[in-house]
Short mmCIF file of C-alpha atoms in Angstrom, two decimals:
data_model
loop_
_atom_site.label_atom_id
_atom_site.label_comp_id
_atom_site.label_asym_id
_atom_site.label_seq_id
_atom_site.Cartn_x
_atom_site.Cartn_y
_atom_site.Cartn_z
CA MET R 130 19.94 -0.02 -12.03
CA MET R 131 17.27 0.07 -9.42
CA HIS R 132 16.77 2.79 -6.76
CA ARG R 133 15.26 1.67 -3.47
CA ILE R 134 13.87 4.75 -1.77
CA PHE R 135 12.57 5.23 1.79
CA VAL R 136 10.48 8.39 1.52
CA PRO R 137 10.39 10.78 4.47
CA VAL R 138 6.71 10.80 5.46
CA GLY R 139 7.06 10.88 9.24
CA GLN R 140 4.92 8.42 11.23
CA GLY R 141 4.01 6.34 8.24
CA ALA R 142 5.39 4.23 5.41
CA PHE R 143 6.06 5.02 1.72
CA TYR R 144 8.72 2.89 0.05
CA GLN R 145 9.61 2.71 -3.63
CA GLU R 146 11.71 0.67 -6.00
CA LYS R 147 12.38 2.25 -9.42
CA PHE R 148 14.01 0.08 -12.04
CA GLU R 149 15.62 1.82 -15.02
CA ILE R 150 17.50 -0.61 -17.21
CA GLY R 151 17.92 0.22 -20.88
CA ASP R 152 14.50 1.10 -22.23
CA GLU R 153 12.65 -0.82 -19.56
CA LYS R 154 11.25 0.89 -16.51
CA PHE R 155 9.40 -0.63 -13.56
CA ASN R 156 7.90 1.13 -10.52
CA ILE R 157 7.06 -0.70 -7.31
CA VAL R 158 5.50 0.78 -4.17
CA TYR R 159 5.17 -0.76 -0.69
CA ASP R 160 2.67 1.21 1.42
CA CYS R 161 1.75 4.82 0.83
CA GLY R 162 0.59 6.71 3.91
CA THR R 163 1.33 8.84 6.93
CA SER R 164 -0.37 10.05 10.12
CA THR R 165 1.94 12.99 10.58
CA GLU R 166 -0.26 16.06 10.10
CA THR R 167 2.56 18.26 8.80
CA VAL R 168 3.22 15.94 5.88
CA ASP R 169 1.35 16.58 2.61
CA ILE R 170 1.23 13.05 1.19
CA GLU R 171 -0.17 14.25 -2.13
CA SER R 172 2.82 16.56 -2.63
CA LYS R 173 5.13 13.66 -1.77
CA ILE R 174 3.54 11.53 -4.40
CA LYS R 175 3.77 14.28 -7.03
CA SER R 176 7.40 14.81 -6.26
CA TYR R 177 8.24 11.13 -6.87
CA PHE R 178 5.82 10.30 -9.73
CA GLU R 179 4.75 12.26 -12.77
CA GLU R 180 1.05 12.37 -13.63
CA ASP R 181 -0.11 9.11 -15.21
CA GLU R 182 3.30 7.50 -14.65
CA GLU R 183 2.97 3.72 -14.65
CA ILE R 184 3.36 1.83 -11.39
CA ASP R 185 3.54 -1.91 -11.93
CA TYR R 186 2.71 -3.01 -8.37
CA VAL R 187 1.54 -1.39 -5.21
CA PHE R 188 1.89 -3.70 -2.20
CA ILE R 189 0.02 -2.84 0.98
CA SER R 190 1.11 -4.21 4.36
CA HIS R 191 -2.18 -3.60 6.14
CA LEU R 192 -5.15 -1.24 6.18
CA HIS R 193 -4.04 1.33 8.77
CA LYS R 194 -4.23 5.03 7.99
CA ASP R 195 -0.47 5.61 8.37
CA HIS R 196 0.13 2.99 5.67
CA ILE R 197 -2.63 3.75 3.10
CA SER R 198 -3.71 7.38 3.54
CA GLY R 199 -2.04 8.31 0.26
CA LEU R 200 -3.28 5.36 -1.76
CA ASP R 201 -6.43 7.20 -2.86
CA PHE R 202 -4.43 9.97 -4.50
CA LEU R 203 -1.76 7.62 -5.82
CA LEU R 204 -4.43 5.66 -7.73
CA LYS R 205 -5.80 8.91 -9.23
CA HIS R 206 -2.44 10.52 -10.01
CA CYS R 207 -0.63 7.48 -11.47
CA ASN R 208 -1.49 4.60 -13.74
CA VAL R 209 -1.34 1.70 -11.28
CA LYS R 210 -1.48 -1.69 -12.94
CA ASN R 211 -1.73 -3.94 -9.84
CA VAL R 212 -2.63 -3.51 -6.17
CA VAL R 213 -1.72 -6.41 -3.82
CA PHE R 214 -3.04 -6.27 -0.26
CA PRO R 215 -3.57 -8.63 2.71
CA PHE R 216 -7.03 -10.18 2.53
CA SER R 217 -8.62 -10.25 5.99
CA GLU R 218 -12.39 -10.42 5.53
CA LYS R 219 -13.24 -11.58 9.05
CA GLU R 220 -11.11 -8.89 10.65
CA LYS R 221 -12.52 -5.90 8.75
CA TYR R 222 -14.94 -5.02 11.56
CA VAL R 223 -12.15 -4.91 14.11
CA TYR R 224 -10.17 -2.59 11.83
CA ALA R 225 -13.26 -0.45 11.38
CA ILE R 226 -13.62 -0.17 15.17
CA GLU R 227 -10.01 0.88 15.49
CA TYR R 228 -10.40 3.43 12.76
CA LEU R 229 -13.44 5.05 14.31
CA CYS R 230 -12.01 4.94 17.85
CA SER R 231 -8.66 6.40 16.97
CA SER R 232 -10.07 9.85 16.08
CA PRO R 233 -13.46 11.54 16.53
CA ASN R 234 -13.11 13.03 13.02
CA HIS R 235 -13.09 9.66 11.25
CA GLN R 236 -16.23 9.06 9.21
CA LYS R 237 -17.65 5.97 7.55
CA SER R 238 -17.43 7.78 4.23
CA ASP R 239 -13.63 8.16 4.41
CA PHE R 240 -11.35 6.39 1.96
CA VAL R 241 -9.58 4.42 4.68
CA TYR R 242 -12.89 3.19 6.16
CA ASN R 243 -14.12 2.17 2.70
CA MET R 244 -10.84 0.27 2.09
CA ILE R 245 -11.37 -1.59 5.34
CA ASN R 246 -14.97 -2.42 4.51
CA ASP R 247 -14.38 -3.53 0.86
CA PRO R 248 -11.03 -2.83 -0.81
CA PHE R 249 -12.10 -4.42 -4.12
CA ILE R 250 -15.06 -2.07 -4.61
CA THR R 251 -13.24 0.97 -3.23
CA ILE R 252 -10.24 0.59 -5.58
CA ASN R 253 -12.49 -0.21 -8.55
CA ASN R 254 -14.59 2.89 -8.00
CA ILE R 255 -11.51 5.12 -7.99
CA VAL R 256 -9.92 3.74 -11.14
CA GLU R 257 -13.20 3.49 -13.06
CA ASN R 258 -14.06 7.12 -12.27
CA ASN R 259 -10.65 8.03 -13.70
CA ASN R 260 -10.94 5.78 -16.76
CA LYS R 261 -8.17 3.48 -15.68
CA HIS R 262 -7.86 -0.27 -15.41
CA ILE R 263 -6.30 -2.28 -12.60
CA LYS R 264 -5.89 -5.78 -11.27
CA ILE R 265 -6.52 -6.30 -7.54
CA THR R 266 -5.04 -9.22 -5.65
CA GLY R 267 -5.84 -10.16 -2.08
CA ILE R 268 -3.30 -12.37 -0.26
CA GLU R 269 -4.71 -15.09 2.02
CA TYR R 270 -3.47 -15.63 5.52
CA TYR R 271 -0.35 -17.76 5.82
CA ASP R 272 -1.22 -21.30 6.97
CA LYS R 273 1.47 -23.82 7.97
CA LYS R 274 -0.48 -26.34 5.90
CA ASP R 275 0.67 -24.42 2.83
CA ASP R 276 4.37 -24.92 3.53
CA GLU R 277 4.57 -27.58 0.86
CA TYR R 278 3.08 -25.15 -1.61
CA THR R 279 5.70 -22.58 -0.60
CA ARG R 280 8.57 -25.05 -0.99
CA ASN R 281 7.39 -25.96 -4.48
CA LEU R 282 7.59 -22.29 -5.49
CA ILE R 283 11.11 -21.65 -4.13
CA ARG R 284 14.22 -22.15 -6.28
CA GLU R 285 12.46 -23.70 -9.25
CA GLU R 286 14.83 -24.31 -12.18
CA LYS R 287 12.33 -22.74 -14.54
CA TYR R 288 10.63 -19.55 -13.38
CA ARG R 289 6.88 -19.44 -13.51
CA ASP R 290 5.26 -17.43 -16.29
CA GLU R 291 2.82 -15.52 -14.08
CA ASN R 292 0.48 -14.56 -16.91
CA ASN R 293 0.04 -18.17 -18.02
CA ASN R 294 0.23 -20.12 -14.79
CA GLU R 295 -1.12 -17.98 -11.99
CA GLU R 296 -4.58 -19.48 -12.31
CA HIS R 297 -3.24 -22.49 -10.42
CA ASP R 298 -2.68 -20.29 -7.38
CA ILE R 299 -6.05 -18.50 -7.42
CA ILE R 300 -8.34 -19.43 -4.57
CA ARG R 301 -11.28 -17.50 -5.91
CA ILE R 302 -12.14 -14.68 -8.29
CA VAL R 303 -13.70 -11.42 -7.02
CA GLY R 304 -15.54 -9.46 -9.68
CA ASP R 305 -13.96 -8.85 -13.12
CA ASN R 306 -10.50 -7.87 -11.96
CA GLY R 307 -10.02 -9.21 -8.44
CA VAL R 308 -8.48 -12.47 -7.24
CA ILE R 309 -7.53 -14.07 -3.93
CA MET R 310 -4.17 -15.86 -3.84
CA LYS R 311 -2.22 -17.81 -1.26
CA SER R 312 0.60 -16.34 0.81
CA GLY R 313 3.93 -17.06 -0.84
CA HIS R 314 2.75 -16.44 -4.39
CA ARG R 315 5.69 -14.99 -6.32
CA PHE R 316 5.31 -11.88 -8.42
CA HIS R 317 8.03 -11.39 -11.05
CA ILE R 318 9.75 -8.68 -12.99
CA ASN R 319 11.84 -10.16 -15.79
CA ILE R 320 14.51 -7.89 -17.21
CA THR R 321 15.53 -9.21 -20.64
CA GLN R 322 19.01 -9.67 -22.05
CA ASP R 323 18.73 -6.85 -24.65
CA THR R 324 18.19 -4.20 -21.95
CA ILE R 325 21.20 -5.12 -19.79
CA ASP R 326 24.67 -3.54 -20.20
CA LYS R 327 26.78 -6.66 -19.96
CA SER R 328 30.00 -4.74 -19.60
CA ALA R 329 28.65 -2.98 -16.50
CA LEU R 330 27.32 -6.07 -14.77
CA TYR R 331 29.13 -9.12 -15.92
CA ASN R 332 32.00 -10.51 -17.92
CA LYS R 333 31.36 -13.09 -20.64
CA SER R 334 32.19 -16.04 -18.39
CA ASN R 335 29.48 -15.44 -15.83
CA TYR R 336 26.89 -13.53 -17.80
CA SER R 337 23.25 -14.48 -17.18
CA PRO R 338 20.70 -14.00 -20.02
CA LYS R 339 18.18 -12.19 -17.86
CA ILE R 340 17.48 -11.00 -14.34
CA ASN R 341 14.51 -12.40 -12.49
CA TRP R 342 13.38 -10.15 -9.72
CA GLU R 343 10.92 -11.58 -7.17
CA TYR R 344 8.30 -10.10 -4.82
CA VAL R 345 7.15 -12.65 -2.24
CA PRO R 346 4.33 -11.56 0.15
CA TYR R 347 3.08 -13.40 3.26
CA ASN R 348 0.03 -12.27 5.14
CA PHE R 349 0.57 -13.16 8.80
CA GLN R 350 -2.35 -13.28 11.19
CA ASN R 351 -2.32 -12.48 14.91
CA LYS R 352 -5.08 -14.69 16.28
CA LYS R 353 -4.26 -14.06 19.94
CA ARG R 354 -4.98 -10.34 19.74
CA LYS R 355 -8.37 -10.87 18.11
CA LYS R 356 -9.27 -13.44 20.76
CA LYS R 357 -8.30 -11.02 23.51
CA PHE R 358 -10.31 -8.22 21.93
CA TYR R 359 -13.42 -10.38 21.56
CA LYS R 360 -13.11 -11.41 25.19
CA LEU R 361 -13.02 -7.74 26.26
CA LEU R 362 -16.11 -6.98 24.17
CA THR R 363 -17.90 -10.01 25.60
CA ASN R 364 -17.31 -8.74 29.11
CA ILE R 365 -18.34 -5.19 28.23
CA PHE R 366 -21.55 -6.01 26.33
CA ARG R 367 -22.41 -9.05 28.48
CA LYS R 368 -22.87 -11.34 25.48
CA LYS R 369 -20.52 -13.52 23.48
CA ILE R 370 -18.87 -11.50 20.69
CA ASP R 371 -17.26 -13.38 17.78
CA ASP R 372 -16.92 -13.25 14.01
CA ASN R 373 -20.60 -13.98 13.57
CA ASN R 374 -21.94 -10.89 15.36
CA ILE R 375 -19.12 -8.36 15.54
CA SER R 376 -20.80 -6.53 12.64
CA ASP R 377 -23.83 -5.77 14.83
CA ILE R 378 -21.57 -3.87 17.22
CA ILE R 379 -19.89 -1.69 14.60
CA ASN R 380 -23.17 -1.03 12.83
CA ASN R 381 -24.48 0.41 16.13
CA TRP R 382 -21.54 2.86 16.42
CA GLU R 383 -23.81 5.92 16.72
CA ASP R 384 -25.34 4.57 19.93
CA LYS R 385 -23.65 6.35 22.86
CA GLU R 386 -23.44 3.29 25.09
CA THR R 387 -22.02 1.17 22.26
CA LYS R 388 -19.43 3.83 21.38
CA VAL R 389 -18.28 4.16 25.00
CA GLY R 390 -17.97 0.38 25.26
CA LEU R 391 -15.91 0.14 22.06
CA MET R 392 -13.68 3.02 23.11
CA ASN R 393 -13.00 1.34 26.46
CA ALA R 394 -12.09 -1.94 24.80
CA TYR R 395 -9.85 -0.08 22.36
CA LYS R 396 -7.99 1.64 25.20
CA GLU R 397 -7.67 -1.67 27.10
CA MET R 398 -5.96 -3.08 23.98
CA GLY R 399 -3.38 -0.35 24.25
CA LYS R 400 -4.91 1.44 21.27
CA ASP R 401 -3.49 -1.23 19.05
CA LEU R 402 -5.84 -3.54 17.11
CA ASN R 403 -3.32 -4.64 14.48
CA LEU R 404 -4.35 -8.22 13.68
CA ASN R 405 -2.24 -8.86 10.58
CA SER R 406 0.50 -7.51 8.37
CA MET R 407 1.70 -8.49 4.96
CA VAL R 408 5.47 -8.89 4.89
CA LEU R 409 7.17 -8.50 1.51
CA PHE R 410 10.52 -9.80 0.20
CA SER R 411 12.02 -8.05 -2.78
CA GLY R 412 15.18 -9.37 -4.44
CA SER R 413 17.01 -11.49 -6.94
CA TYR R 414 18.96 -14.75 -6.63
CA ASP R 415 21.62 -13.16 -8.89
CA ASN R 416 24.41 -12.53 -6.37
CA HIS R 417 26.23 -10.26 -8.84
CA ILE R 418 23.64 -7.64 -8.02
CA THR R 419 24.31 -5.76 -4.77
CA GLN R 420 23.01 -2.61 -3.07
CA ASN R 421 24.89 0.39 -1.79
CA LEU R 422 23.78 3.34 0.23
CA CYS R 423 23.50 6.53 -1.74
CA LYS R 424 22.51 9.45 0.43
CA HIS R 425 22.67 13.08 -0.74
CA ASN R 426 24.76 11.95 -3.71
CA ASN R 427 27.48 10.68 -1.38
CA PHE R 428 28.26 7.14 -2.39
CA CYS R 429 28.89 4.72 0.47
CA ALA R 430 31.11 1.81 -0.64
CA CYS R 431 29.44 -0.79 1.50
CA ASN R 432 27.97 -3.66 -0.53
CA LYS R 433 25.10 -5.72 0.83
CA SER R 434 22.97 -8.41 -0.79
CA ASN R 435 20.36 -6.98 -3.13
CA GLY R 436 17.19 -8.02 -1.32
CA CYS R 437 14.97 -6.14 1.09
CA LEU R 438 12.57 -7.47 3.70
CA TYR R 439 9.74 -5.05 4.24
CA LEU R 440 8.13 -5.99 7.57
CA GLY R 441 5.26 -3.51 7.75
CA ASP R 442 3.77 -3.71 11.27
CA TYR R 443 4.54 -7.43 11.71
CA LYS R 444 5.07 -8.50 15.30
CA ALA R 445 8.29 -10.47 15.14
CA THR R 446 8.45 -11.01 18.90
CA GLY R 447 7.89 -14.47 20.43
CA LYS R 448 9.11 -17.86 19.34
CA ASN R 449 6.10 -18.80 17.18
CA ARG R 450 5.93 -15.57 15.21
CA TRP R 451 9.69 -15.55 14.63
CA ASN R 452 9.53 -19.20 13.49
CA ASP R 453 6.78 -18.39 11.01
CA LEU R 454 8.83 -15.55 9.53
CA ASP R 455 11.98 -17.65 9.50
CA ARG R 456 10.21 -20.63 7.85
CA CYS R 457 8.60 -18.63 5.08
CA TYR R 458 11.75 -16.74 4.05
CA MET R 459 14.36 -19.39 4.90
CA ASN R 460 15.50 -19.74 1.28
CA TYR R 461 15.89 -15.98 0.89
CA LYS R 462 18.02 -15.22 3.96
CA GLU R 463 21.29 -14.81 2.15
CA MET R 464 19.66 -12.40 -0.25
CA ILE R 465 18.44 -9.93 2.45
CA GLY R 466 20.68 -6.90 2.62
CA CYS R 467 18.12 -4.36 3.85
CA ILE R 468 15.38 -4.64 6.49
CA GLN R 469 12.57 -2.20 7.26
CA LEU R 470 12.12 -2.43 11.01
CA PRO R 471 8.63 -3.67 11.98
CA HIS R 472 6.11 -1.18 13.34
CA HIS R 473 8.39 1.82 13.03
CA GLY R 474 10.93 0.25 15.37
CA SER R 475 8.60 -0.64 18.23
CA SER R 476 10.09 -2.83 20.96
CA LYS R 477 6.83 -4.79 20.98
CA SER R 478 7.45 -5.89 17.39
CA TYR R 479 11.23 -6.16 17.24
CA ASN R 480 13.09 -9.44 17.64
CA ASN R 481 16.79 -9.40 18.57
CA LYS R 482 17.40 -12.14 15.99
CA LEU R 483 16.93 -9.51 13.27
CA ALA R 484 20.36 -8.22 14.21
CA SER R 485 21.89 -11.45 12.91
CA PHE R 486 21.31 -10.32 9.33
CA ASP R 487 24.10 -8.56 7.41
CA ALA R 488 21.84 -5.77 6.37
CA PHE R 489 21.06 -2.09 6.46
CA PHE R 490 18.21 -1.34 8.91
CA ILE R 491 15.58 1.36 8.30
CA ALA R 492 13.22 2.81 10.92
CA SER R 493 10.41 5.04 9.59
CA ALA R 494 8.93 7.20 12.32
CA GLY R 495 7.76 10.76 12.90
CA LYS R 496 10.13 13.14 14.65
CA ASN R 497 9.21 13.39 18.34
CA ASN R 498 6.27 11.02 17.84
CA LYS R 499 4.19 10.18 20.91
CA TYR R 500 4.90 6.44 20.54
CA GLU R 501 8.64 6.98 21.03
CA HIS R 502 9.43 5.09 17.84
CA PRO R 503 11.98 3.73 17.22
CA ASN R 504 12.37 2.40 20.75
CA GLU R 505 15.65 3.02 22.61
CA SER R 506 16.11 -0.70 23.24
CA VAL R 507 15.86 -1.48 19.52
CA ILE R 508 18.42 1.18 18.63
CA LYS R 509 20.83 -0.10 21.31
CA ASN R 510 20.50 -3.71 20.18
CA LEU R 511 21.32 -2.85 16.54
CA LEU R 512 24.22 -0.48 17.43
CA PHE R 513 25.65 -2.97 19.90
CA ASN R 514 25.73 -5.52 17.09
CA ASN R 515 27.41 -2.97 14.78
CA LYS R 516 24.47 -2.83 12.41
CA PRO R 517 23.95 0.31 10.20
CA LEU R 518 20.67 1.91 11.32
CA PHE R 519 19.01 4.80 9.51
CA LEU R 520 16.11 6.90 10.75
CA VAL R 521 13.66 8.23 8.21
CA SER R 522 11.37 10.96 9.57
CA GLU R 523 9.36 13.80 7.94
CA GLU R 524 12.56 15.81 7.43
CA GLU R 525 13.60 15.90 3.75
CA PHE R 526 17.25 15.21 4.56
CA SER R 527 16.31 11.88 6.17
CA GLU R 528 15.40 10.20 2.85
CA ILE R 529 17.36 7.00 2.31
CA ASP R 530 18.21 5.92 -1.21
CA PHE R 531 19.99 2.70 -2.20
CA ASN R 532 21.52 1.98 -5.58
CA VAL R 533 20.90 -1.62 -6.54
CA PHE R 534 22.89 -2.86 -9.57
#
C-alpha cells in the first residue's frame, strides 16, 4: 500500500508518498516549505519522519521560500538519497531579486538564497556536514525539440534500469554527485514480486510479477515573464538588462538607488517573478491499483486512477502553456486520479480544462491568506463540474490522505 499525504502547512507545499509493501519501504517528497509564520515546518517534518529515516527522492518544484523553506532541516533530520530540482542557471539572479525584495529580513546568507545561487554546493555542504551522502539531479528546461526523446521513454515494453542506463540521459556532470538531465527522464521504484500480497491485489489470471512506479518531471520555463522583467529593468536603469549583466544589478543590492529600482520593478511585476516550475507525475500503468480518499480514518469508497499530477506553481493558463503540459503527459492522462492545483489555486495559473480529468483536486493554501487562494472562480469551476475539491490549510484537520493500493 502507498499513502499519498497532503500535509497541512498553510501557504506552502509539502506532499509525501509512503510505500509500505511487505518488507520494502519507499519515501517520496514533493516540495517541503511554507510561508505561513504560525507553522513550525521543523515540527511538521519530525511528526512525519523519524530521525535518519530514509527518503528515496525529494522532488522540488521551484526555488521559492514557500516550497523549500523546510528542505534544509529535512536534509539534516532524514537520510535523503536523491534530490531532484529544476535547473535554471540563467534565472537564478531573478529569483535572488525576488527573494530579497519580498522581505526586508531576507539575507544573502539564508538557506533559500544559497539554494537559488548554487543548489549543488548548498545541498552538498549540508549533507557533508552531517556525514551523509546524496545524489543531486537538476532537470533541464523542457524543449519541444526533445519530444522525440520523450516519446521514446513512454510505454517501453522493457523498463529502463536507471542505475545502468541513465548515463545516456545525462547532459553534464556537476561535481562528484551532481548531474543535469533532460525533462521527461523517468525515475522508477520497482516493487518486486516477493513483497506483494497477491491475494490482496490480484487473482492468478491477471497477476503481474512486479509493480513499476514512475516519477516523470518536466521543468517548464516562462520566457515571457523574464522578457517583461528585463524590459522593466532596462527602463529603470536606462541600460539594456539581459542574462549577461543581470548579475551586476543583484551584486549591487546594498546601493540604495539600485534597491529602490529593483523594488519598483518587483512591484510592477505584481510581486511575482516565478519563471519556471517543475511539474511531476507519479503513478503506475497497472490499472489494478487505484486510490481512495482516507480522511480521519473514514474510508471514502470512491476509486480513482492511481496517478497524481503535482503542478507546483505552473501557469497552466493560455493555449501554449496548456498544450505543453498536455503534450508532455498525453500518455499518462488516463492514469491521473489526483491533481494538485497550480499555485495554490490561483486563477492566474488555473486552466478550466483541468476540470475534464476524473480526479480529486487539492488546493494548498494558508487560511485567510492575503492572496485569496484558492480563487473563488477556480472553486466555482470545479464544483460546477462536480469535481471533488479539498482545501489543505495550516489546520491539522485539513490533512488529506489517500490510500493507493
